[in-house]
Tab-separated table of C-alpha atoms and ligand atoms in Angstrom:
chain	number	residue	atom	x	y	z
Z	120	MET	CA	107.004	77.980	105.195
Z	121	SER	CA	108.623	80.376	107.625
Z	122	THR	CA	106.938	81.071	110.955
Z	123	ARG	CA	109.061	84.132	111.698
Z	124	SER	CA	107.017	87.300	111.752
Z	125	LEU	CA	108.637	90.012	109.635
Z	126	ASN	CA	108.539	93.780	109.570
Z	127	ILE	CA	107.738	94.562	105.936
Z	128	LEU	CA	107.755	98.011	104.359
Z	129	LEU	CA	105.436	98.561	101.399
Z	130	THR	CA	106.359	101.595	99.320
Z	131	GLY	CA	103.175	102.673	97.543
Z	132	GLY	CA	101.263	100.506	100.015
Z	133	THR	CA	98.007	102.483	99.861
Z	134	GLY	CA	97.756	101.949	96.084
Z	135	TYR	CA	95.708	99.297	94.322
Z	136	ILE	CA	98.077	96.313	94.475
Z	137	GLY	CA	99.897	97.429	97.635
Z	138	SER	CA	96.710	97.682	99.693
Z	139	HIS	CA	95.615	94.147	98.783
Z	140	THR	CA	99.098	92.829	99.514
Z	141	ALA	CA	99.043	94.588	102.895
Z	142	VAL	CA	95.968	92.539	103.840
Z	143	VAL	CA	97.543	89.244	102.743
Z	144	LEU	CA	100.802	89.928	104.615
Z	145	GLN	CA	99.100	91.082	107.801
Z	146	GLU	CA	96.821	88.036	107.734
Z	147	ALA	CA	99.919	85.830	107.332
Z	148	GLY	CA	101.188	87.226	110.636
Z	149	HIS	CA	103.643	89.845	109.402
Z	150	ARG	CA	103.778	93.479	110.512
Z	151	VAL	CA	103.135	95.862	107.634
Z	152	PHE	CA	104.414	99.420	107.373
Z	153	ILE	CA	103.211	101.656	104.561
Z	154	TYR	CA	105.274	104.425	102.956
Z	155	ASP	CA	103.397	106.537	100.407
Z	156	ASN	CA	103.179	110.120	99.170
Z	157	TYR	CA	99.504	109.631	98.199
Z	158	CYS	CA	100.042	111.004	94.678
Z	159	ASN	CA	97.672	108.294	93.413
Z	160	SER	CA	95.926	107.046	96.541
Z	161	ASP	CA	93.918	108.110	99.547
Z	162	PRO	CA	95.406	108.236	103.059
Z	163	ALA	CA	92.051	106.885	104.317
Z	164	VAL	CA	92.974	103.485	102.836
Z	165	ALA	CA	95.034	102.770	105.986
Z	166	GLN	CA	91.888	102.957	108.151
Z	167	THR	CA	90.065	100.743	105.680
Z	168	LEU	CA	92.864	98.173	105.916
Z	169	GLN	CA	92.543	98.253	109.690
Z	170	LYS	CA	88.802	97.667	109.319
Z	171	ILE	CA	89.441	94.634	107.088
Z	172	THR	CA	92.151	92.988	109.186
Z	173	GLY	CA	91.241	94.258	112.660
Z	174	GLN	CA	94.854	95.380	113.126
Z	175	PRO	CA	96.459	98.820	112.941
Z	176	PHE	CA	98.814	99.724	110.098
Z	177	LYS	CA	101.628	102.165	110.605
Z	178	THR	CA	101.796	104.637	107.733
Z	179	ILE	CA	104.565	107.071	106.895
Z	180	GLU	CA	103.808	109.908	104.488
Z	181	GLY	CA	106.816	110.478	102.277
Z	182	ASP	CA	108.272	110.403	98.809
Z	183	ILE	CA	110.605	107.547	97.858
Z	184	ARG	CA	113.071	110.180	96.632
Z	185	ASN	CA	113.501	111.304	100.247
Z	186	THR	CA	116.407	108.953	101.047
Z	187	ASP	CA	116.930	110.227	104.605
Z	188	LEU	CA	113.304	109.700	105.579
Z	189	LEU	CA	113.377	106.230	104.032
Z	190	GLN	CA	116.548	105.298	105.918
Z	191	LYS	CA	115.049	106.563	109.176
Z	192	THR	CA	111.846	104.594	108.459
Z	193	LEU	CA	113.824	101.406	107.795
Z	194	GLU	CA	115.893	101.773	110.961
Z	195	THR	CA	113.195	102.977	113.365
Z	196	ASN	CA	110.862	100.149	112.430
Z	197	HIS	CA	113.619	97.560	112.010
Z	198	ILE	CA	112.352	96.658	108.535
Z	199	ASP	CA	113.376	93.149	107.373
Z	200	ALA	CA	112.070	93.312	103.810
Z	201	VAL	CA	110.756	95.910	101.373
Z	202	ILE	CA	108.101	95.436	98.701
Z	203	HIS	CA	108.509	98.277	96.260
Z	204	PHE	CA	105.180	99.196	94.625
Z	205	ALA	CA	105.607	102.987	94.498
Z	206	GLY	CA	105.702	104.316	90.971
Z	207	LEU	CA	103.816	106.134	88.245
Z	208	LYS	CA	102.101	103.673	85.922
Z	209	ALA	CA	100.092	105.315	83.120
Z	210	VAL	CA	101.545	104.234	79.778
Z	211	GLY	CA	100.063	107.143	77.767
Z	212	GLU	CA	101.055	109.767	80.329
Z	213	SER	CA	104.607	108.413	80.397
Z	214	ALA	CA	105.034	109.433	76.756
Z	215	THR	CA	103.884	112.970	77.607
Z	216	ILE	CA	105.976	113.518	80.750
Z	217	PRO	CA	108.847	111.006	80.448
Z	218	VAL	CA	111.237	112.926	82.710
Z	219	GLU	CA	108.701	112.757	85.559
Z	220	TYR	CA	108.448	109.012	85.027
Z	221	TYR	CA	112.213	108.444	85.064
Z	222	ALA	CA	112.605	110.745	88.093
Z	223	ASN	CA	109.827	109.108	90.058
Z	224	ASN	CA	110.376	105.472	89.127
Z	225	VAL	CA	114.124	105.149	88.434
Z	226	GLN	CA	115.496	107.881	90.687
Z	227	GLY	CA	112.988	106.863	93.366
Z	228	THR	CA	114.212	103.256	93.235
Z	229	ILE	CA	117.859	104.334	93.453
Z	230	SER	CA	116.946	106.400	96.505
Z	231	LEU	CA	115.299	103.358	98.094
Z	232	LEU	CA	118.366	101.200	97.405
Z	233	GLN	CA	120.645	103.865	98.879
Z	234	ALA	CA	118.482	104.004	101.996
Z	235	MET	CA	118.589	100.200	102.325
Z	236	GLN	CA	122.384	100.216	101.887
Z	237	ALA	CA	122.806	102.970	104.460
Z	238	ALA	CA	120.470	101.460	107.069
Z	239	SER	CA	122.552	100.205	109.981
Z	240	HIS	CA	120.796	96.825	110.265
Z	241	ARG	CA	121.436	96.063	106.546
Z	242	PRO	CA	117.998	95.071	105.165
Z	243	ARG	CA	118.766	93.188	101.945
Z	244	THR	CA	115.454	91.621	100.882
Z	245	LEU	CA	113.499	93.376	98.142
Z	246	VAL	CA	110.494	92.499	96.008
Z	247	PHE	CA	109.991	94.789	93.020
Z	248	SER	CA	106.789	95.474	91.030
Z	249	SER	CA	107.793	94.978	87.427
Z	250	SER	CA	105.416	94.498	84.527
Z	251	ALA	CA	104.656	92.314	81.528
Z	252	THR	CA	105.042	95.490	79.509
Z	253	VAL	CA	108.830	94.830	79.561
Z	254	TYR	CA	108.292	92.083	76.954
Z	255	GLY	CA	106.899	94.491	74.327
Z	256	ASP	CA	105.226	92.835	71.332
Z	257	PRO	CA	105.464	89.077	72.075
Z	258	GLN	CA	107.614	86.954	69.754
Z	259	TYR	CA	105.886	83.804	71.061
Z	260	LEU	CA	103.135	82.807	73.480
Z	261	PRO	CA	102.852	82.056	76.312
Z	262	ILE	CA	105.569	84.489	77.362
Z	263	ASP	CA	108.172	82.933	79.637
Z	264	GLU	CA	110.732	84.814	81.705
Z	265	SER	CA	113.496	84.318	79.150
Z	266	HIS	CA	111.478	85.992	76.397
Z	267	PRO	CA	113.489	88.979	75.067
Z	268	THR	CA	112.616	92.337	76.608
Z	269	ALA	CA	111.750	95.350	74.471
Z	270	ALA	CA	109.649	97.974	76.174
Z	271	THR	CA	107.833	100.246	73.756
Z	272	ASN	CA	107.058	103.248	75.990
Z	273	PRO	CA	108.822	105.328	78.689
Z	274	TYR	CA	106.868	103.647	81.518
Z	275	GLY	CA	108.011	100.214	80.364
Z	276	ARG	CA	111.579	101.466	79.978
Z	277	THR	CA	111.591	102.691	83.600
Z	278	LYS	CA	110.770	99.110	84.628
Z	279	LEU	CA	113.527	97.700	82.420
Z	280	HIS	CA	116.097	100.201	83.718
Z	281	ILE	CA	115.161	99.337	87.296
Z	282	GLU	CA	115.470	95.607	86.592
Z	283	GLU	CA	118.986	96.227	85.190
Z	284	ILE	CA	119.993	98.270	88.230
Z	285	LEU	CA	118.752	95.514	90.521
Z	286	ARG	CA	120.636	92.874	88.514
Z	287	ASP	CA	123.883	94.848	88.804
Z	288	LEU	CA	123.301	95.358	92.519
Z	289	ALA	CA	122.687	91.661	93.147
Z	290	LYS	CA	125.910	90.828	91.265
Z	291	SER	CA	127.931	93.377	93.213
Z	292	ASP	CA	126.863	92.199	96.660
Z	293	VAL	CA	125.791	88.581	97.173
Z	294	SER	CA	123.876	89.326	100.348
Z	295	TRP	CA	120.961	90.813	98.367
Z	296	ARG	CA	117.811	88.750	97.787
Z	297	ILE	CA	115.685	90.352	95.090
Z	298	ALA	CA	112.536	89.243	93.282
Z	299	CYS	CA	111.341	91.086	90.177
Z	300	LEU	CA	107.685	90.208	89.723
Z	301	ARG	CA	106.368	90.841	86.230
Z	302	TYR	CA	102.641	91.365	86.669
Z	303	PHE	CA	100.248	90.694	83.832
Z	304	ASN	CA	96.852	92.499	84.049
Z	305	PRO	CA	95.652	92.849	87.662
Z	306	VAL	CA	91.875	93.198	88.103
Z	307	GLY	CA	89.243	92.600	90.781
Z	308	ALA	CA	89.099	93.564	94.426
Z	309	HIS	CA	89.130	92.281	97.987
Z	310	VAL	CA	86.016	90.293	98.885
Z	311	SER	CA	84.945	93.002	101.381
Z	312	GLY	CA	84.461	95.468	98.511
Z	313	LEU	CA	86.224	98.052	100.684
Z	314	ILE	CA	89.411	98.311	98.629
Z	315	GLY	CA	89.802	98.046	94.883
Z	316	GLU	CA	90.834	99.986	91.825
Z	317	ASN	CA	89.192	103.378	91.493
Z	318	PRO	CA	91.408	105.573	89.337
Z	319	ASN	CA	91.101	109.350	89.283
Z	320	GLY	CA	89.391	110.704	86.150
Z	321	ILE	CA	88.558	108.544	83.143
Z	322	PRO	CA	90.133	105.072	83.529
Z	323	ASN	CA	92.843	104.043	81.055
Z	324	ASN	CA	92.475	100.342	81.750
Z	325	LEU	CA	89.717	98.066	80.544
Z	326	MET	CA	88.241	96.676	83.755
Z	327	PRO	CA	87.720	99.905	85.716
Z	328	PHE	CA	86.249	101.432	82.554
Z	329	VAL	CA	83.825	98.512	82.109
Z	330	ALA	CA	82.834	98.695	85.788
Z	331	GLN	CA	82.112	102.418	85.531
Z	332	VAL	CA	79.950	101.869	82.439
Z	333	ALA	CA	78.019	99.112	84.231
Z	334	VAL	CA	77.369	101.342	87.240
Z	335	GLY	CA	76.184	104.180	84.986
Z	336	LYS	CA	79.071	106.560	85.640
Z	337	LEU	CA	80.262	106.357	82.020
Z	338	LYS	CA	78.009	105.995	78.979
Z	339	GLN	CA	79.795	103.404	76.859
Z	340	LEU	CA	83.050	101.583	76.336
Z	341	ASN	CA	85.242	102.066	73.295
Z	342	VAL	CA	86.638	98.709	72.210
Z	343	PHE	CA	90.018	99.584	70.748
Z	344	GLY	CA	90.104	97.563	67.534
Z	345	ASN	CA	88.391	94.346	66.354
Z	346	ASP	CA	90.810	93.524	63.562
Z	347	TYR	CA	93.626	91.940	65.569
Z	348	ASP	CA	94.840	88.451	64.802
Z	349	THR	CA	92.860	86.943	67.708
Z	350	PRO	CA	89.783	84.643	67.764
Z	351	ASP	CA	87.261	87.534	67.845
Z	352	GLY	CA	89.566	90.307	66.598
Z	353	THR	CA	89.819	92.140	69.943
Z	354	GLY	CA	92.905	92.295	72.181
Z	355	VAL	CA	93.693	89.301	74.391
Z	356	ARG	CA	95.256	89.720	77.845
Z	357	ASP	CA	96.101	87.646	80.910
Z	358	TYR	CA	93.843	89.106	83.629
Z	359	ILE	CA	94.816	88.109	87.150
Z	360	HIS	CA	92.804	88.591	90.344
Z	361	VAL	CA	94.548	91.156	92.539
Z	362	MET	CA	94.250	88.839	95.574
Z	363	ASP	CA	96.098	86.088	93.701
Z	364	LEU	CA	98.717	88.666	92.776
Z	365	ALA	CA	98.951	89.771	96.418
Z	366	GLU	CA	99.517	86.165	97.482
Z	367	GLY	CA	102.300	85.947	94.907
Z	368	HIS	CA	104.217	88.554	96.928
Z	369	LEU	CA	104.015	86.439	100.067
Z	370	ALA	CA	105.256	83.447	98.065
Z	371	ALA	CA	108.163	85.538	96.737
Z	372	LEU	CA	109.161	86.655	100.248
Z	373	ASN	CA	109.114	83.040	101.414
Z	374	TYR	CA	111.173	81.980	98.395
Z	375	LEU	CA	113.808	84.617	99.076
Z	376	GLY	CA	113.965	83.372	102.632
Z	377	ALA	CA	113.321	86.769	104.144
Z	378	ALA	CA	112.840	85.187	107.552
Z	379	LEU	CA	116.167	83.363	107.460
Z	380	ALA	CA	117.832	86.503	106.235
Z	381	ALA	CA	116.519	88.153	109.359
Z	382	GLU	CA	118.304	85.390	111.266
Z	383	VAL	CA	115.526	84.270	113.581
Z	384	VAL	CA	113.416	81.442	112.275
Z	385	THR	CA	111.639	78.530	113.837
Z	386	ASN	CA	111.157	76.434	110.733
Z	387	THR	CA	114.297	75.221	109.014
Z	388	GLU	CA	112.425	74.065	105.913
Z	389	THR	CA	112.517	77.623	104.654
Z	390	GLN	CA	114.771	77.982	101.631
Z	391	THR	CA	116.863	81.054	101.053
Z	392	HIS	CA	117.659	82.379	97.624
Z	393	THR	CA	120.158	85.169	97.289
Z	394	GLY	CA	120.667	87.038	94.031
Z	395	LEU	CA	118.040	88.314	91.616
Z	396	HIS	CA	115.072	86.195	90.555
Z	397	THR	CA	112.457	87.101	87.965
Z	398	PHE	CA	108.937	85.662	87.861
Z	399	ASN	CA	105.830	86.203	85.774
Z	400	LEU	CA	102.682	86.590	87.850
Z	401	GLY	CA	99.764	85.749	85.590
Z	402	THR	CA	97.185	82.998	85.114
Z	403	GLY	CA	98.380	81.658	81.761
Z	404	CYS	CA	94.890	82.256	80.263
Z	405	GLY	CA	94.090	84.931	77.725
Z	406	TYR	CA	90.667	86.598	77.433
Z	407	SER	CA	89.560	89.005	74.719
Z	408	VAL	CA	87.938	92.385	75.329
Z	409	LEU	CA	84.574	90.992	74.176
Z	410	GLU	CA	84.910	88.004	76.530
Z	411	MET	CA	85.657	90.396	79.388
Z	412	ILE	CA	82.556	92.455	78.590
Z	413	GLN	CA	80.378	89.318	78.531
Z	414	ALA	CA	81.823	88.038	81.818
Z	415	PHE	CA	81.262	91.398	83.480
Z	416	GLU	CA	77.677	91.609	82.208
Z	417	ALA	CA	76.997	88.147	83.638
Z	418	ALA	CA	78.532	89.024	87.017
Z	419	SER	CA	76.779	92.381	87.353
Z	420	ALA	CA	73.502	91.656	85.557
Z	421	LYS	CA	74.051	95.038	83.882
Z	422	ALA	CA	74.496	95.854	80.212
Z	423	VAL	CA	77.851	97.254	79.129
Z	424	PRO	CA	77.180	99.176	75.901
Z	425	PHE	CA	80.212	99.440	73.632
Z	426	LEU	CA	81.366	100.797	70.296
Z	427	ILE	CA	84.130	99.404	68.121
Z	428	ALA	CA	86.742	102.184	67.934
Z	429	PRO	CA	90.117	102.396	66.153
Z	430	ARG	CA	93.107	100.559	67.640
Z	431	ARG	CA	94.876	102.340	70.517
Z	432	ALA	CA	98.442	103.326	69.610
Z	433	GLY	CA	101.021	100.961	71.093
Z	434	ASP	CA	98.577	98.119	71.857
Z	435	ILE	CA	99.498	94.534	71.034
Z	436	ALA	CA	97.202	91.729	69.869
Z	437	SER	CA	97.785	89.082	72.545
Z	438	CYS	CA	99.728	88.686	75.742
Z	439	TYR	CA	99.605	85.901	78.298
Z	440	ALA	CA	102.075	84.368	80.700
Z	441	SER	CA	103.886	81.126	81.058
Z	442	THR	CA	103.277	80.362	84.723
Z	443	THR	CA	105.592	77.360	85.009
Z	444	LEU	CA	108.503	79.059	86.749
Z	445	ALA	CA	106.369	80.658	89.480
Z	446	ALA	CA	104.563	77.345	90.022
Z	447	GLU	CA	107.794	75.355	90.269
Z	448	GLN	CA	109.946	77.805	92.212
Z	449	LEU	CA	107.472	79.807	94.296
Z	450	GLY	CA	104.866	77.067	94.662
Z	451	TRP	CA	102.351	79.719	93.634
Z	452	THR	CA	99.597	79.646	91.033
Z	453	ALA	CA	96.599	81.927	90.549
Z	454	LYS	CA	93.425	80.282	91.871
Z	455	ARG	CA	90.569	82.715	91.270
Z	456	ASP	CA	88.636	82.559	87.994
Z	457	LEU	CA	87.229	85.235	85.694
Z	458	LYS	CA	83.843	85.118	87.454
Z	459	ALA	CA	85.492	85.936	90.794
Z	460	MET	CA	87.460	88.764	89.162
Z	461	CYS	CA	84.316	90.339	87.674
Z	462	GLU	CA	82.110	89.800	90.747
Z	463	SER	CA	84.631	91.332	93.135
Z	464	SER	CA	85.254	94.238	90.790
Z	465	TRP	CA	81.491	94.862	90.534
Z	466	HIS	CA	81.024	94.602	94.311
Z	467	PHE	CA	83.753	97.196	94.857
Z	468	GLN	CA	82.407	99.481	92.125
Z	469	GLN	CA	78.922	99.493	93.628
Z	470	LYS	CA	80.281	100.328	97.083
Z	471	ALA	CA	82.523	103.063	95.682
Z	472	ALA	CA	79.587	104.592	93.793
Z	473	ALA	CA	77.358	104.469	96.892
Z	474	SER	CA	80.099	105.994	99.026
Z	475	ALA	CA	80.698	108.796	96.487
Z	476	GLY	CA	76.915	109.396	96.361
Z	477	SER	CA	76.682	109.791	100.125
Z	478	ASN	CA	79.647	112.199	100.021
Z	479	SER	CA	81.783	110.149	102.372
Z	480	ASN	CA	85.494	109.447	101.899
Z	481	THR	CA	86.402	107.075	99.129
Z	482	THR	CA	87.979	103.866	100.324
Z	483	ALA	CA	89.477	103.102	96.968
Z	484	GLY	CA	92.951	101.651	96.724
Z	485	ALA	CA	94.035	103.769	93.824
K	705	LIG	P1	98.846	102.619	92.199
K	705	LIG	O1	99.051	103.915	91.497
K	705	LIG	O2	97.490	102.280	92.670
K	705	LIG	O3	99.848	102.522	93.442
K	705	LIG	C1	101.120	103.131	93.435
K	705	LIG	C2	101.277	103.839	94.776
K	705	LIG	O4	102.568	104.434	94.815
K	705	LIG	C3	100.253	104.950	95.000
K	705	LIG	O5	99.694	104.816	96.279
K	705	LIG	C4	101.081	106.235	94.890
K	705	LIG	O6	100.555	107.261	95.695
K	705	LIG	C5	102.454	105.754	95.347
K	705	LIG	N1	103.588	106.516	94.820
K	705	LIG	C6	103.857	106.829	93.522
K	705	LIG	N2	104.993	107.535	93.459
K	705	LIG	C7	105.464	107.667	94.724
K	705	LIG	C8	106.612	108.293	95.289
K	705	LIG	N3	107.478	108.964	94.538
K	705	LIG	N4	106.788	108.212	96.619
K	705	LIG	C9	105.906	107.549	97.392
K	705	LIG	N5	104.793	106.949	96.927
K	705	LIG	C10	104.586	107.015	95.586
K	705	LIG	O7	99.423	101.478	91.239
K	705	LIG	P2	99.256	99.913	91.348
K	705	LIG	O8	98.346	99.464	90.268
K	705	LIG	O9	98.995	99.507	92.747
K	705	LIG	O10	100.719	99.479	90.911
K	705	LIG	C11	101.739	99.198	91.852
K	705	LIG	C12	103.025	98.911	91.109
K	705	LIG	O11	102.805	97.827	90.203
K	705	LIG	C13	103.530	100.071	90.245
K	705	LIG	O12	104.938	100.114	90.352
K	705	LIG	C14	103.107	99.688	88.849
K	705	LIG	O13	103.972	100.233	87.880
K	705	LIG	C15	103.202	98.176	88.895
K	705	LIG	N6	102.334	97.511	87.921
K	705	LIG	C16	101.000	97.775	87.914
K	705	LIG	C17	100.179	97.174	86.952
K	705	LIG	C18	98.695	97.476	86.887
K	705	LIG	O14	98.094	97.226	85.847
K	705	LIG	N7	98.075	97.990	87.943
K	705	LIG	C19	100.720	96.259	86.031
K	705	LIG	C20	102.083	95.989	86.086
K	705	LIG	C21	102.882	96.621	87.046
K	706	LIG	N1	90.825	98.346	75.976
K	706	LIG	C1	89.691	98.756	75.293
K	706	LIG	N2	89.040	99.860	75.750
K	706	LIG	C2	89.460	100.580	76.832
K	706	LIG	C3	90.619	100.139	77.516
K	706	LIG	C4	91.282	99.024	77.044
K	706	LIG	O1	89.288	98.142	74.320
K	706	LIG	O2	88.829	101.596	77.175
K	706	LIG	C5	91.519	97.122	75.518
K	706	LIG	C6	92.958	97.357	75.086
K	706	LIG	O3	93.019	97.744	73.732
K	706	LIG	C7	93.588	95.998	75.380
K	706	LIG	C8	92.812	95.480	76.597
K	706	LIG	O4	91.593	96.228	76.617
K	706	LIG	O5	93.350	95.118	74.306
K	706	LIG	C9	93.543	95.703	77.923
K	706	LIG	O6	93.915	97.069	78.033
K	706	LIG	P1	94.404	97.695	79.423
K	706	LIG	O7	94.646	99.147	79.182
K	706	LIG	O8	93.482	97.322	80.518
K	706	LIG	O9	95.767	96.906	79.705
K	706	LIG	P2	97.120	96.815	78.875
K	706	LIG	O10	97.353	95.369	78.586
K	706	LIG	O11	97.127	97.738	77.737
K	706	LIG	O12	98.210	97.351	79.922
K	706	LIG	C10	98.149	97.038	81.319
K	706	LIG	C11	98.755	98.181	82.112
K	706	LIG	C12	100.221	98.267	81.870
K	706	LIG	C13	100.856	96.942	82.172
K	706	LIG	C14	100.216	95.842	81.364
K	706	LIG	C15	100.782	94.515	81.809
K	706	LIG	O13	98.148	99.410	81.744
K	706	LIG	O14	100.791	99.218	82.725
K	706	LIG	O15	98.813	95.837	81.572
K	706	LIG	O16	100.495	93.536	80.902
K	706	LIG	F1	102.162	96.989	81.882
């Protein structure tokens, strides 16, 4: 492992996954810079991160489509590597406002790449937040990285388009080192309970919805379908603890050899990998909606009332990852179990509810 301390820019770094990754990177000795327009996060998250790590975080308020500001940010802070989280991510909304999604996600990524190309010190290391949604309806399970891609909604297509752009870029210029990380279903929160997932409005995703029912903010959960071809008829997903996911980003940076790319390194065991590399980040285990409800009830000692509702349009029966490639190449596997996911999510939810009740600023990640 590299001992060189890097300057790492996180676009979307105050969001749910970015904020947890910021903690992991800072604790690994790197310097983290956050670039966010706060369209789905709270600027106060930066102070919360400082509280968790005891170190200040430099934040830059800006949109990723502002290429000049990005270039200036890269140069002024001598950024060695970028982790690109910024993006819009609601599947349903993407079908309603597709142009916004393509403009924000695809155009925003092109702007970031242009800024990296224009920056005088030539930063060429990039980790990109892709998604398991690029696989569409699985043809086989577990899903490995060579499974065909077939996104079924505009959000998923933005991820696929970006992956293609990155592949072309890596082919055109061999100095790039790029990792596309296809996340499965991130859940849970940092052990402090100070950052976590707290979406605006009614949550779209299962876990934040369940947590809000348990805390009494929402009355009951709708379980979208119990007639799938799964052991109990409800949808099966690969839920991964957000801290495991965050650690996957550190493993990807080490794999790319970001420190060697920055040309000052004290440990020659570090490998460098140029080109584009794609990895699933999941646990390899699938849990059904009913199993998730039971696990959350056990962790919170609260009832989660639910109703069986019709299937949600676009949902698939089962989805879980093959984790072999990440284990072999990155030396990374998810370590935290379902109990830890539910307990940390509940801890965060209780703190968020208490903080909202006392009218103070939310410290939520997203
Ligand atoms: P999030 O919404 O919590 O974080 C995204 C952050 O990006 C937010 O802080 C938002 O304010 C910022 N942002 C959005 N557009 C921006 C722009 N144009 N300029 C600057 N900042 C901008 O989402 P998250 O769950 O942390 O997801 C991070 C990334 O991972 C996203 O790209 C998402 O598509 C991807 N992803 C998420 C999931 C999931 O279930 N959470 C699954 C697969 C992939
Ligand atoms: N579900 C319910 N009730 C709810 C919400 C969800 O029963 O209120 C069910 C869904 O039908 C599905 C499971 O819970 O079976 C998980 O649903 P989520 O919405 O939490 O997650 P998805 O797998 O549908 O999608 C998420 C993100 C995508 C990302 C994908 C990666 O929303 O952006 O994980 O696998 F691409």
